[in-house]
XYZ file of C-alpha atoms in Angstrom:
721
model
C -26.044 -14.951 -11.080
C -27.284 -13.887 -7.604
C -25.451 -10.939 -6.064
C -27.334 -11.036 -2.754
C -28.088 -13.773 -0.219
C -28.627 -14.464 3.448
C -26.730 -16.565 5.927
C -29.251 -17.025 8.688
C -30.251 -13.465 9.558
C -27.098 -11.930 8.000
C -27.570 -10.210 4.677
C -24.667 -10.484 2.196
C -24.290 -7.966 -0.619
C -21.587 -9.065 -3.072
C -21.844 -5.849 -5.103
C -20.694 -3.868 -2.074
C -18.563 -6.453 -0.251
C -20.818 -6.039 2.772
C -22.401 -8.200 5.453
C -25.261 -6.659 7.482
C -27.400 -7.471 10.460
C -30.075 -5.039 11.480
C -28.511 -1.683 10.894
C -24.905 -2.824 11.492
C -22.970 -3.096 8.214
C -19.446 -4.443 7.847
C -17.310 -4.105 4.734
C -15.209 -7.229 4.261
C -12.226 -8.108 2.033
C -13.355 -9.566 -1.319
C -11.360 -12.797 -0.820
C -12.947 -13.431 2.595
C -16.366 -12.788 1.118
C -15.571 -15.175 -1.699
C -14.815 -17.890 0.894
C -18.214 -17.327 2.520
C -19.985 -17.378 -0.899
C -18.319 -20.665 -1.903
C -19.344 -22.235 1.415
C -22.869 -20.802 0.891
C -23.055 -22.586 -2.484
C -22.365 -25.822 -0.633
C -24.429 -25.445 2.603
C -23.810 -28.030 5.381
C -21.166 -29.713 3.143
C -17.586 -30.099 4.322
C -15.279 -28.189 1.915
C -11.586 -28.962 2.204
C -8.915 -26.398 2.654
C -7.337 -27.370 -0.670
C -10.630 -26.904 -2.537
C -11.147 -23.480 -0.993
C -7.567 -22.422 -1.774
C -7.903 -23.629 -5.356
C -11.244 -21.929 -5.943
C -10.610 -18.596 -4.200
C -6.916 -18.165 -5.011
C -6.473 -19.844 -8.404
C -3.013 -19.707 -9.946
C -1.723 -18.132 -6.698
C 0.457 -19.833 -4.194
C -0.778 -19.064 -0.678
C -0.490 -20.829 2.634
C -3.414 -22.204 4.704
C -2.785 -19.264 7.037
C -4.301 -16.993 4.415
C -7.472 -18.969 4.378
C -7.534 -19.195 8.192
C -7.330 -15.372 8.375
C -10.335 -15.093 6.073
C -12.283 -17.551 8.209
C -11.349 -15.618 11.350
C -12.644 -12.343 9.737
C -15.943 -14.011 8.833
C -16.438 -15.494 12.243
C -15.870 -12.174 13.957
C -18.631 -10.578 11.903
C -20.948 -13.552 12.191
C -20.424 -13.707 15.956
C -18.568 -17.023 15.916
C -15.280 -17.920 17.481
C -13.283 -21.147 17.673
C -15.407 -22.420 20.579
C -18.828 -21.184 19.387
C -19.245 -22.218 15.722
C -22.890 -21.486 14.955
C -22.318 -20.562 11.318
C -18.858 -21.705 10.111
C -17.780 -25.072 11.577
C -14.289 -26.435 11.526
C -13.866 -30.161 10.755
C -10.495 -31.284 12.062
C -8.134 -32.258 9.142
C -11.043 -32.053 6.722
C -12.082 -28.458 6.147
C -15.041 -26.127 6.879
C -18.803 -26.150 6.453
C -21.483 -23.488 6.567
C -24.219 -24.671 8.955
C -26.670 -21.869 8.549
C -29.697 -21.641 6.241
C -28.773 -19.920 2.987
C -31.336 -17.961 0.872
C -30.446 -16.429 -2.473
C -32.135 -13.400 -4.121
C -31.556 -11.042 -7.011
C -34.426 -8.766 -6.076
C -33.160 -5.270 -5.225
C -36.405 -3.380 -5.446
C -37.755 -3.631 -1.895
C -36.544 -3.582 1.698
C -34.979 -6.721 3.200
C -36.234 -8.241 6.412
C -35.806 -11.386 8.463
C -38.998 -13.322 9.371
C -38.787 -12.267 13.017
C -38.662 -8.612 11.925
C -41.653 -9.099 9.663
C -43.726 -10.367 12.581
C -42.634 -7.435 14.773
C -43.524 -4.902 12.060
C -46.883 -6.589 11.357
C -47.942 -6.527 14.984
C -46.779 -2.943 15.605
C -49.527 -0.363 16.207
C -47.353 2.513 15.161
C -47.579 2.919 11.368
C -44.912 5.570 11.279
C -42.366 3.434 13.127
C -43.277 0.443 10.920
C -42.691 2.457 7.707
C -39.445 3.979 8.884
C -38.129 0.568 9.972
C -39.153 -1.110 6.715
C -37.698 1.577 4.399
C -34.392 2.206 6.264
C -33.329 -1.368 6.850
C -32.122 -1.899 3.280
C -29.674 -4.549 4.396
C -32.166 -7.149 5.719
C -33.760 -10.222 4.174
C -36.615 -9.708 1.664
C -39.484 -12.023 2.675
C -42.404 -9.613 2.552
C -45.430 -11.474 1.255
C -47.657 -10.000 -1.361
C -50.617 -9.538 1.003
C -48.651 -6.916 2.957
C -47.673 -4.732 0.020
C -51.066 -3.057 -0.345
C -51.333 -1.961 3.326
C -47.796 -0.647 3.239
C -48.474 1.316 0.060
C -51.546 2.866 1.746
C -49.495 3.862 4.743
C -46.949 5.519 2.542
C -49.704 7.493 0.807
C -51.270 8.592 4.090
C -47.937 9.761 5.478
C -47.190 11.665 2.310
C -50.551 13.374 2.444
C -50.128 14.183 6.038
C -46.750 15.821 5.415
C -44.958 13.369 7.790
C -42.939 11.350 5.357
C -40.462 14.101 4.798
C -38.994 13.735 8.285
C -38.178 10.091 7.608
C -36.631 10.473 4.122
C -34.805 13.826 4.228
C -32.022 13.913 6.861
C -31.382 17.247 8.531
C -27.691 17.098 7.684
C -25.635 15.644 4.880
C -24.264 12.156 5.737
C -21.655 11.999 2.971
C -18.649 13.999 1.882
C -18.219 14.529 -1.798
C -15.227 16.470 -3.107
C -15.681 17.764 -6.676
C -12.471 19.746 -7.155
C -8.827 19.685 -5.958
C -6.735 22.779 -6.418
C -3.016 23.285 -5.740
C -2.266 26.180 -3.367
C 1.515 26.087 -3.005
C 2.747 24.619 -6.308
C 6.467 25.200 -5.630
C 9.575 23.086 -5.394
C 9.533 23.465 -1.638
C 8.006 21.048 0.878
C 5.005 22.282 2.850
C 3.226 20.688 5.769
C 0.521 21.338 8.482
C -1.849 23.644 6.656
C -4.638 25.280 8.677
C -7.187 28.050 8.187
C -7.392 31.082 10.406
C -10.601 31.267 12.495
C -12.058 33.871 10.135
C -11.143 31.779 7.121
C -9.141 34.579 5.535
C -5.656 33.021 5.774
C -3.993 29.631 5.197
C -1.053 29.078 7.580
C 1.564 26.375 6.797
C 5.142 25.150 7.376
C 7.742 25.298 4.636
C 10.828 23.119 4.990
C 14.405 23.226 3.833
C 16.102 20.158 2.402
C 16.182 16.893 4.415
C 13.118 18.012 6.379
C 15.145 19.601 9.222
C 14.612 23.375 9.490
C 11.369 25.100 8.576
C 9.587 28.424 8.774
C 5.939 29.421 9.090
C 4.048 31.194 6.330
C 0.590 32.690 5.747
C -1.248 32.980 2.507
C -4.185 35.384 1.947
C -7.016 33.394 0.352
C -8.350 36.366 -1.633
C -5.070 38.005 -2.887
C -3.006 34.787 -2.833
C -0.090 36.780 -1.366
C 2.297 34.746 0.744
C 3.904 36.242 3.855
C 6.840 34.847 5.922
C 5.784 34.870 9.581
C 8.890 33.676 11.458
C 12.097 35.743 11.128
C 14.487 32.763 11.495
C 14.352 29.143 10.245
C 14.000 26.653 13.131
C 12.715 23.250 14.192
C 9.074 24.211 14.461
C 6.220 21.756 15.066
C 2.468 22.013 14.415
C 0.978 25.431 14.885
C -2.381 26.852 16.107
C -3.924 30.294 15.789
C -6.128 31.631 18.624
C -9.816 32.129 17.822
C -9.466 35.912 17.833
C -6.688 35.671 15.251
C -4.128 37.475 17.396
C -1.676 34.789 18.638
C 0.069 32.000 16.779
C 1.684 29.257 18.885
C 3.829 26.239 18.015
C 6.442 23.901 19.472
C 10.146 24.561 18.884
C 13.102 22.257 19.620
C 16.767 22.960 19.517
C 18.699 23.254 16.252
C 18.327 19.911 14.551
C 21.656 20.319 12.734
C 23.634 20.110 15.996
C 24.344 17.152 18.289
C 22.222 16.921 21.399
C 24.217 16.672 24.624
C 21.092 16.216 26.776
C 17.406 15.640 26.488
C 15.945 17.977 23.906
C 14.231 21.098 25.210
C 10.686 21.566 23.903
C 9.416 25.134 24.052
C 5.944 26.427 23.399
C 6.537 29.484 21.229
C 4.459 32.549 20.412
C 4.168 35.005 17.555
C 1.875 38.001 17.284
C 0.061 37.021 14.085
C -1.102 40.522 13.110
C 2.391 41.952 13.440
C 3.873 38.967 11.599
C 1.552 39.684 8.651
C 3.386 43.047 8.331
C 6.911 41.849 9.065
C 8.514 38.489 10.082
C 8.693 38.130 13.853
C 11.190 36.479 16.160
C 9.220 33.916 18.333
C 9.191 34.224 22.068
C 8.862 31.464 24.699
C 5.546 30.929 26.456
C 6.355 27.646 28.191
C 9.598 25.700 28.629
C 9.686 21.920 29.053
C 13.134 20.677 30.101
C 12.319 17.112 31.203
C 9.340 16.155 29.036
C 8.231 16.242 25.455
C 5.318 18.374 24.369
C 3.588 18.543 20.940
C 0.518 19.745 19.003
C -0.755 22.866 20.782
C -4.402 23.684 20.057
C -6.218 26.797 21.320
C -9.331 25.978 23.400
C -10.232 29.631 23.671
C -8.329 32.897 23.569
C -6.400 32.174 26.786
C -6.146 28.368 27.139
C -4.149 25.925 25.035
C -4.455 22.126 25.023
C -1.282 20.160 24.117
C 0.143 16.717 24.509
C 2.908 16.008 27.016
C 5.049 12.902 27.264
C 6.008 11.866 30.805
C 7.768 8.577 31.503
C 7.247 7.509 27.896
C 3.478 7.934 28.183
C 1.385 10.708 26.600
C -1.232 12.799 28.400
C -3.340 15.836 27.493
C -2.723 19.031 29.472
C -4.140 22.588 29.445
C -1.895 25.597 29.657
C -3.247 29.030 30.638
C -1.541 32.067 29.055
C -3.221 34.345 31.647
C -1.888 32.612 34.796
C 1.098 30.841 33.170
C 0.011 27.604 34.789
C -0.802 24.107 33.442
C -3.098 21.291 34.531
C -3.732 17.765 33.380
C -6.858 17.383 31.269
C -6.754 13.691 30.440
C -4.246 11.080 31.522
C -5.659 7.561 31.606
C -3.227 5.193 33.323
C -4.544 2.013 31.641
C -4.282 3.005 28.048
C -2.082 4.564 25.396
C -3.319 8.051 24.419
C -3.296 8.886 20.744
C -3.821 12.010 18.644
C -6.479 14.634 19.438
C -8.393 17.434 17.782
C -10.651 20.195 19.114
C -13.810 21.780 17.723
C -14.371 25.382 18.831
C -18.014 25.366 17.564
C -18.870 22.105 19.340
C -16.580 22.660 22.308
C -15.430 19.020 22.030
C -12.093 17.297 22.270
C -11.829 14.121 20.246
C -8.927 11.692 20.954
C -8.092 8.131 20.329
C -6.668 5.681 22.838
C -5.740 2.000 23.035
C -7.437 0.191 25.955
C -6.488 -2.886 27.913
C -8.591 -5.051 25.586
C -6.116 -4.079 22.851
C -8.834 -2.155 20.943
C -8.657 1.430 19.806
C -11.317 3.719 21.227
C -12.673 7.186 20.327
C -13.041 9.359 23.411
C -15.025 12.610 23.446
C -14.129 15.149 26.180
C -15.247 18.584 27.285
C -12.661 21.351 27.244
C -12.177 20.668 30.985
C -11.264 17.037 30.322
C -14.517 15.346 31.354
C -15.226 12.155 29.372
C -18.543 12.380 27.569
C -18.377 9.122 25.691
C -15.927 6.319 24.825
C -16.629 3.902 21.984
C -14.476 1.174 20.314
C -13.532 1.998 16.771
C -15.078 -0.438 14.290
C -12.129 -0.842 11.937
C -13.018 -1.848 8.350
C -10.770 -4.217 6.432
C -9.212 -1.300 4.576
C -7.678 0.052 7.764
C -5.071 -2.085 9.579
C -6.248 -2.894 13.108
C -3.060 -1.516 14.719
C -3.168 1.760 12.805
C -3.546 4.676 15.185
C -6.280 6.974 13.787
C -5.772 10.727 13.915
C -9.262 12.240 14.055
C -10.135 15.696 12.759
C -13.542 17.387 13.032
C -15.394 17.698 9.723
C -18.347 19.634 8.353
C -20.644 16.613 8.885
C -22.824 16.409 11.958
C -21.189 14.037 14.576
C -18.596 12.856 12.055
C -14.813 13.108 12.191
C -12.459 12.501 9.245
C -9.099 10.781 8.925
C -6.630 9.668 6.253
C -4.629 6.463 5.929
C -2.523 7.852 3.126
C -4.300 7.015 -0.081
C -7.804 6.650 1.460
C -10.082 9.004 3.351
C -12.637 7.853 5.946
C -15.247 9.291 8.221
C -15.439 8.295 11.913
C -18.762 8.751 13.765
C -18.887 9.796 17.350
C -19.883 6.242 18.148
C -16.837 4.659 16.429
C -18.316 3.698 13.052
C -15.973 4.064 10.082
C -17.062 4.728 6.486
C -14.959 5.157 3.387
C -15.089 8.457 1.415
C -15.238 7.884 -2.301
C -12.193 9.860 -3.407
C -9.616 7.831 -5.355
C -6.157 9.280 -4.729
C -3.204 8.840 -7.030
C -0.847 10.204 -4.369
C -0.739 10.089 -0.584
C -2.827 12.770 1.160
C -3.000 14.018 4.718
C -6.164 14.371 6.712
C -8.148 17.425 5.516
C -8.546 20.447 7.825
C -11.892 22.165 7.174
C -12.630 25.814 6.467
C -14.871 27.497 9.032
C -17.720 27.574 6.455
C -17.421 23.748 6.018
C -17.391 23.982 2.196
C -13.735 23.322 1.543
C -10.704 21.799 3.270
C -6.907 21.847 3.229
C -4.612 18.808 2.839
C -1.032 17.977 1.959
C -0.545 16.046 -1.275
C 2.639 14.803 -2.957
C 5.204 12.013 -3.360
C 8.425 11.244 -1.648
C 10.568 9.783 -4.380
C 13.683 7.864 -3.217
C 15.881 5.349 -4.939
C 18.349 2.713 -3.748
C 21.827 2.462 -5.108
C 25.042 0.635 -4.487
C 28.700 1.636 -4.155
C 31.844 0.487 -2.503
C 33.147 1.265 1.000
C 35.314 3.928 -0.698
C 32.642 5.708 -2.704
C 33.712 8.139 -5.412
C 33.233 11.776 -4.461
C 30.160 13.422 -5.903
C 29.716 17.203 -5.781
C 26.537 18.382 -4.056
C 25.856 20.780 -6.868
C 25.683 18.095 -9.583
C 22.313 17.611 -11.247
C 20.298 14.472 -10.681
C 21.434 12.827 -13.971
C 25.053 13.040 -12.877
C 24.234 11.759 -9.425
C 22.478 8.777 -10.982
C 25.640 8.107 -13.017
C 27.676 8.066 -9.866
C 25.114 6.052 -7.891
C 23.390 3.696 -10.419
C 19.896 2.942 -9.188
C 19.049 -0.663 -8.449
C 15.412 -0.311 -9.649
C 14.384 3.171 -10.674
C 10.769 4.297 -10.416
C 9.016 7.642 -9.637
C 7.922 6.256 -6.255
C 9.655 5.448 -2.982
C 12.231 2.651 -2.782
C 14.034 2.093 0.513
C 15.590 -0.383 2.981
C 17.486 -2.476 0.471
C 19.199 -5.678 1.674
C 21.520 -8.201 0.034
C 20.366 -11.808 -0.288
C 22.530 -14.171 1.773
C 24.266 -16.570 -0.560
C 22.510 -15.152 -3.601
C 22.390 -12.293 -6.117
C 19.030 -10.763 -5.238
C 18.381 -7.480 -3.488
C 15.137 -7.086 -1.473
C 13.686 -3.667 -0.964
C 10.487 -1.827 0.117
C 8.701 0.015 -2.689
C 5.499 1.847 -3.373
C 5.868 1.581 -7.186
C 2.664 -0.523 -7.428
C 0.743 2.074 -5.424
C 1.126 0.303 -2.085
C 4.117 -0.544 0.044
C 5.289 -4.050 -0.989
C 8.474 -6.119 -0.910
C 10.280 -6.369 -4.233
C 13.219 -8.339 -5.495
C 15.842 -7.121 -8.000
C 18.633 -9.111 -9.592
C 19.353 -11.985 -11.978
C 17.766 -9.947 -14.813
C 14.414 -9.794 -13.030
C 12.304 -7.438 -11.004
C 9.296 -8.854 -9.192
C 6.997 -8.291 -6.289
C 6.771 -11.039 -3.634
C 4.337 -9.618 -1.123
C 0.572 -8.981 -1.349
C -0.044 -6.540 1.513
C -3.265 -4.495 1.471
C -3.593 -0.838 0.521
C -2.093 1.760 2.894
C 0.334 -0.762 4.377
C 3.226 0.679 6.365
C 6.423 -1.337 6.337
C 8.913 -0.792 9.145
C 11.753 -3.240 8.714
C 12.696 -6.203 6.580
C 15.369 -8.943 7.151
C 16.551 -11.886 5.080
C 16.577 -15.414 6.451
C 20.048 -17.028 6.650
C 19.216 -19.386 3.743
C 18.130 -16.463 1.514
C 14.714 -18.076 0.781
C 12.449 -15.820 2.783
C 12.213 -12.424 4.449
C 10.784 -11.266 7.728
C 8.726 -8.111 7.366
C 7.020 -5.773 9.841
C 3.901 -4.742 7.895
C 1.144 -2.825 9.637
C 2.658 -3.509 13.074
C 2.553 -7.255 12.527
C 5.295 -9.718 11.690
C 4.986 -11.718 8.444
C 7.467 -14.147 6.880
C 7.355 -13.663 3.097
C 8.796 -16.505 0.980
C 10.271 -16.130 -2.480
C 7.370 -18.085 -4.007
C 4.938 -15.500 -2.664
C 3.473 -17.511 0.193
C 3.346 -15.964 3.675
C 3.495 -16.999 7.315
C 2.115 -14.760 10.015
C 3.392 -14.487 13.589
C 0.760 -13.333 16.069
C 2.305 -11.296 18.892
C 0.470 -9.830 21.880
C 1.830 -6.334 21.159
C 1.988 -3.995 18.218
C 5.438 -3.991 16.466
C 6.769 -0.508 15.948
C 10.021 -1.548 14.210
C 11.773 -4.719 13.141
C 15.539 -4.288 13.654
C 17.019 -7.756 13.191
C 16.080 -11.374 12.725
C 17.991 -14.552 13.560
C 16.180 -17.088 11.400
C 18.063 -20.045 12.850
C 16.702 -19.473 16.384
C 13.642 -17.560 15.011
C 14.214 -14.678 17.421
C 13.757 -11.047 16.424
C 15.013 -7.724 17.844
C 11.915 -5.512 17.913
C 10.525 -2.273 19.139
C 7.158 -3.141 20.742
C 4.387 -0.931 21.990
C 3.780 -2.380 25.457
C 1.138 -0.681 27.572
C 1.539 2.448 25.552
C 5.350 2.570 25.907
C 7.844 1.823 23.097
C 10.021 -1.004 24.392
C 13.130 -2.612 22.918
C 12.773 -6.361 23.240
C 14.045 -9.666 21.877
C 11.193 -11.997 20.928
C 11.025 -15.713 20.268
C 8.542 -15.798 17.382
C 7.467 -19.367 18.030
C 7.067 -19.439 21.812
C 6.316 -15.680 21.879
C 8.719 -15.259 24.778
C 9.612 -11.637 25.257
C 12.864 -10.409 26.813
C 12.540 -6.703 27.546
C 15.860 -4.873 27.051
C 14.891 -1.241 27.809
C 12.318 1.453 27.091
C 14.699 4.297 26.233
C 12.935 5.462 23.061
C 15.268 3.487 20.823
C 15.477 4.609 17.169
C 17.573 1.804 15.815
C 19.299 -1.337 17.227
C 21.445 -4.241 16.035
C 23.019 -7.277 17.653
C 26.660 -8.300 17.256
C 27.806 -11.859 16.581
C 28.830 -12.180 20.234
C 25.427 -11.073 21.494
C 25.944 -7.368 22.290
C 23.053 -5.056 21.480
C 24.099 -1.699 20.086
C 21.392 0.930 19.883
C 20.822 4.571 18.889
C 18.477 6.580 21.047
C 16.163 9.535 20.203
C 19.110 11.931 20.408
C 20.962 9.893 17.827
C 23.562 8.813 20.404
C 25.080 5.314 20.292
C 25.066 2.963 23.281
C 26.538 -0.472 24.123
C 25.818 -2.740 27.074
C 27.935 -2.344 30.254
C 28.412 -4.310 33.446
C 26.055 -2.144 35.553
C 24.425 0.189 32.957
C 24.640 0.905 29.240
C 27.692 2.830 28.113
C 27.657 5.804 25.755
C 30.016 5.378 22.777
C 31.707 8.762 23.072
C 33.693 8.496 19.856
C 30.380 8.502 17.926
C 29.037 11.715 19.488
C 27.286 13.709 16.742
C 27.752 10.977 14.092
C 24.082 9.902 14.156
C 22.568 13.270 13.342
C 19.942 12.962 10.601
C 20.672 9.248 10.453
C 17.729 6.819 10.219
C 19.716 3.634 10.841
C 23.197 2.138 11.019
C 24.574 -1.158 9.739
C 26.490 -3.680 11.945
C 28.832 -6.079 10.200
C 31.807 -8.065 11.553
C 31.852 -6.082 14.793
C 31.992 -2.822 12.790
C 29.360 -0.024 12.792
C 28.819 1.802 9.490
C 26.610 4.881 8.936
C 26.424 8.293 7.239
C 26.598 11.488 9.277
C 25.174 14.979 8.911
C 28.266 16.047 6.848
C 27.414 13.273 4.387
C 30.487 11.313 5.452
C 30.428 7.510 5.279
C 32.139 6.298 8.486
C 33.045 3.101 10.389
C 33.656 2.305 14.007
C 35.434 -0.801 15.262
C 33.738 -2.060 18.472
C 36.823 -4.040 19.374
C 39.472 -1.358 18.978
C 37.246 1.751 19.400
C 38.776 3.102 16.144
C 36.676 5.651 14.233
C 37.367 6.207 10.475
C 35.842 8.360 7.695
C 35.670 6.187 4.566
C 34.437 8.731 2.093
C 31.887 11.452 1.325
C 28.476 10.952 -0.201
C 26.208 13.322 -2.087
C 23.950 15.520 0.114
C 20.802 13.706 -1.097
C 21.934 10.373 0.305
C 19.710 9.652 3.331
C 21.088 6.502 5.019
C 23.013 3.268 4.656
C 20.883 0.068 4.639
C 23.222 -2.910 4.084
C 26.855 -3.931 3.499
C 28.347 -7.083 1.995
C 31.910 -7.875 0.879
C 32.964 -4.310 0.617
C 29.772 -3.129 -1.141
C 27.066 -0.954 0.336
C 23.404 -0.221 -0.315
C 21.897 3.133 0.526
C 18.818 5.240 -0.015
C 18.916 8.665 -1.635
C 16.302 11.341 -2.381
C 15.260 12.051 -5.953
C 12.458 14.464 -5.119
C 10.385 15.275 -2.059
C 7.540 17.381 -3.285
C 4.802 18.109 -0.805
C 2.307 20.880 -1.437
C -0.831 22.404 0.103
C -3.994 21.600 -1.809
C -7.627 22.725 -1.281
C -10.555 20.316 -1.661
C -13.914 21.761 -2.580
C -17.154 20.065 -1.383
C -20.388 19.742 -3.350
């Protein structure tokens, strides 16, 4: 059976799931490649949709939309579109045909060239260029005739004798990352995040959190003695940290106490600790820069006196530079026409790498000087393994002109020109993007699972002592579907006995159903999928899901229907299946915007851009929302009105439930409460265990909620070959 073939000038390698032209290689989903292969076996023949669905997805119920997505992926790589169909042609109400010449081969021993490239190579007067081109283009069609093999062999011999061949076959720098060992650094019951090396490579600096991921402290660990040292005297709400190149000053962002209600916009302070003194005794941080009216995050030292950090102004991020010498700041990079993403800085290369989303809706990699001058800007060539709306967080690596990023369970390199390649490192648990040691031979990352369960109770839950062990908590709150992975966002089926929930028990985030003596998966989302919201249809026969920033309707038989929207979906709040309108948080021109969207006509009604965290709509059409400060709002005649009775009740709350004109949620004191929107009456219904995170649904006096079983995150070190 042939594993290689050509479609015109495109080389297809089934063993690698790749399609190549010249030196451009694209990795494609196996099912999409199977569609192309089946069409290639029947060139210039019309193959019906039903035949393709039966052959490619046997014993699986899928909709024609699934096939259409595969065709769209193939056309994008082959240079086709709906109007220009040079390779794959659509035959209305009949099917598809492959109109290109197809050539099959199982010969893997020599280079692959198209006929046009053979002619160019034969006529070339530069033997060195001819050899390099022939040997490097391993993804082109093999049509080299026997009479050319002898001259080519002679050329190889001459180059070898002349000592020139080495420059073509031995790259100056490694082009692959291979990790041969993973070692735990902080194997404790605590939760650690944001590990970095000191500039001299002697210390690992990281954050250690208290329960519920609220307060944290900064720690350092000596690589040689393995001694851990507490750096910050008090626990606080500290963000990512950065140590100056000379190893003297540690900076980080601090916000106000996260256990207290916020009466105004949060104050973000750039804090400082003398690192050398902190190694001897924990220090009380002091303020370098106060931001009262804007959000700042991720400080990174550019040199010993200048710090780059991100600042959010009018709901849009920009990159600024703060000078510790003059106590002044200036804007480094603030493109008005795009949404700025995450950035990283290389001291050795003196380069800033950041991602941004342009007007063409594509993500770009931008390289800047420390003064903010744009050196290059390239679109990121997303492979099929990475969702197109996923914002990539680049980190500099030990490879020349290569960055690295993580999608959770997969690691990738990102070239300075936007090319993405997968790193062969199978992960059994989610892992953060590695931060490299100054010597480039090892890297730090965060590894671990966040294990949550879903449980049910009544609106008057039995009291459970916070000191009870997990087994007793499970007895009080029987789990709907226990696993050692994350289960969340459970919802009752309208008119039925099923419960839908989001789970990573199969390795990836999927929608599962529990009830009627069954437990089954109904979605087939790809690896590293993020799910932000699910809602039942009124008839209980399907669910609307926000998966990877796109809206998909998942039916109980496993089939799917996709809704293409012009903007990325940050959160699905609510769905009215009868009118097919959804309450969504959209990313519009780089700004998170609360909007109501007609999924059929794609009409968008913007409600506000107030950094909404959760929203629901009442039966009479009122939209109740919770903002970033966990305050509750309702619509007013002139402007939205703050629900004063709920001040402080949203602290640490991910979401609330709206039912029969009543708001239900769980507050910081673990109290289950209700609020009547008609009478403005607030009531405490009972107290939950401290490990209960949030309420997700309510029906006929019963509630569903998510609680933490374990949240182990630890620093690990990866060693490179």
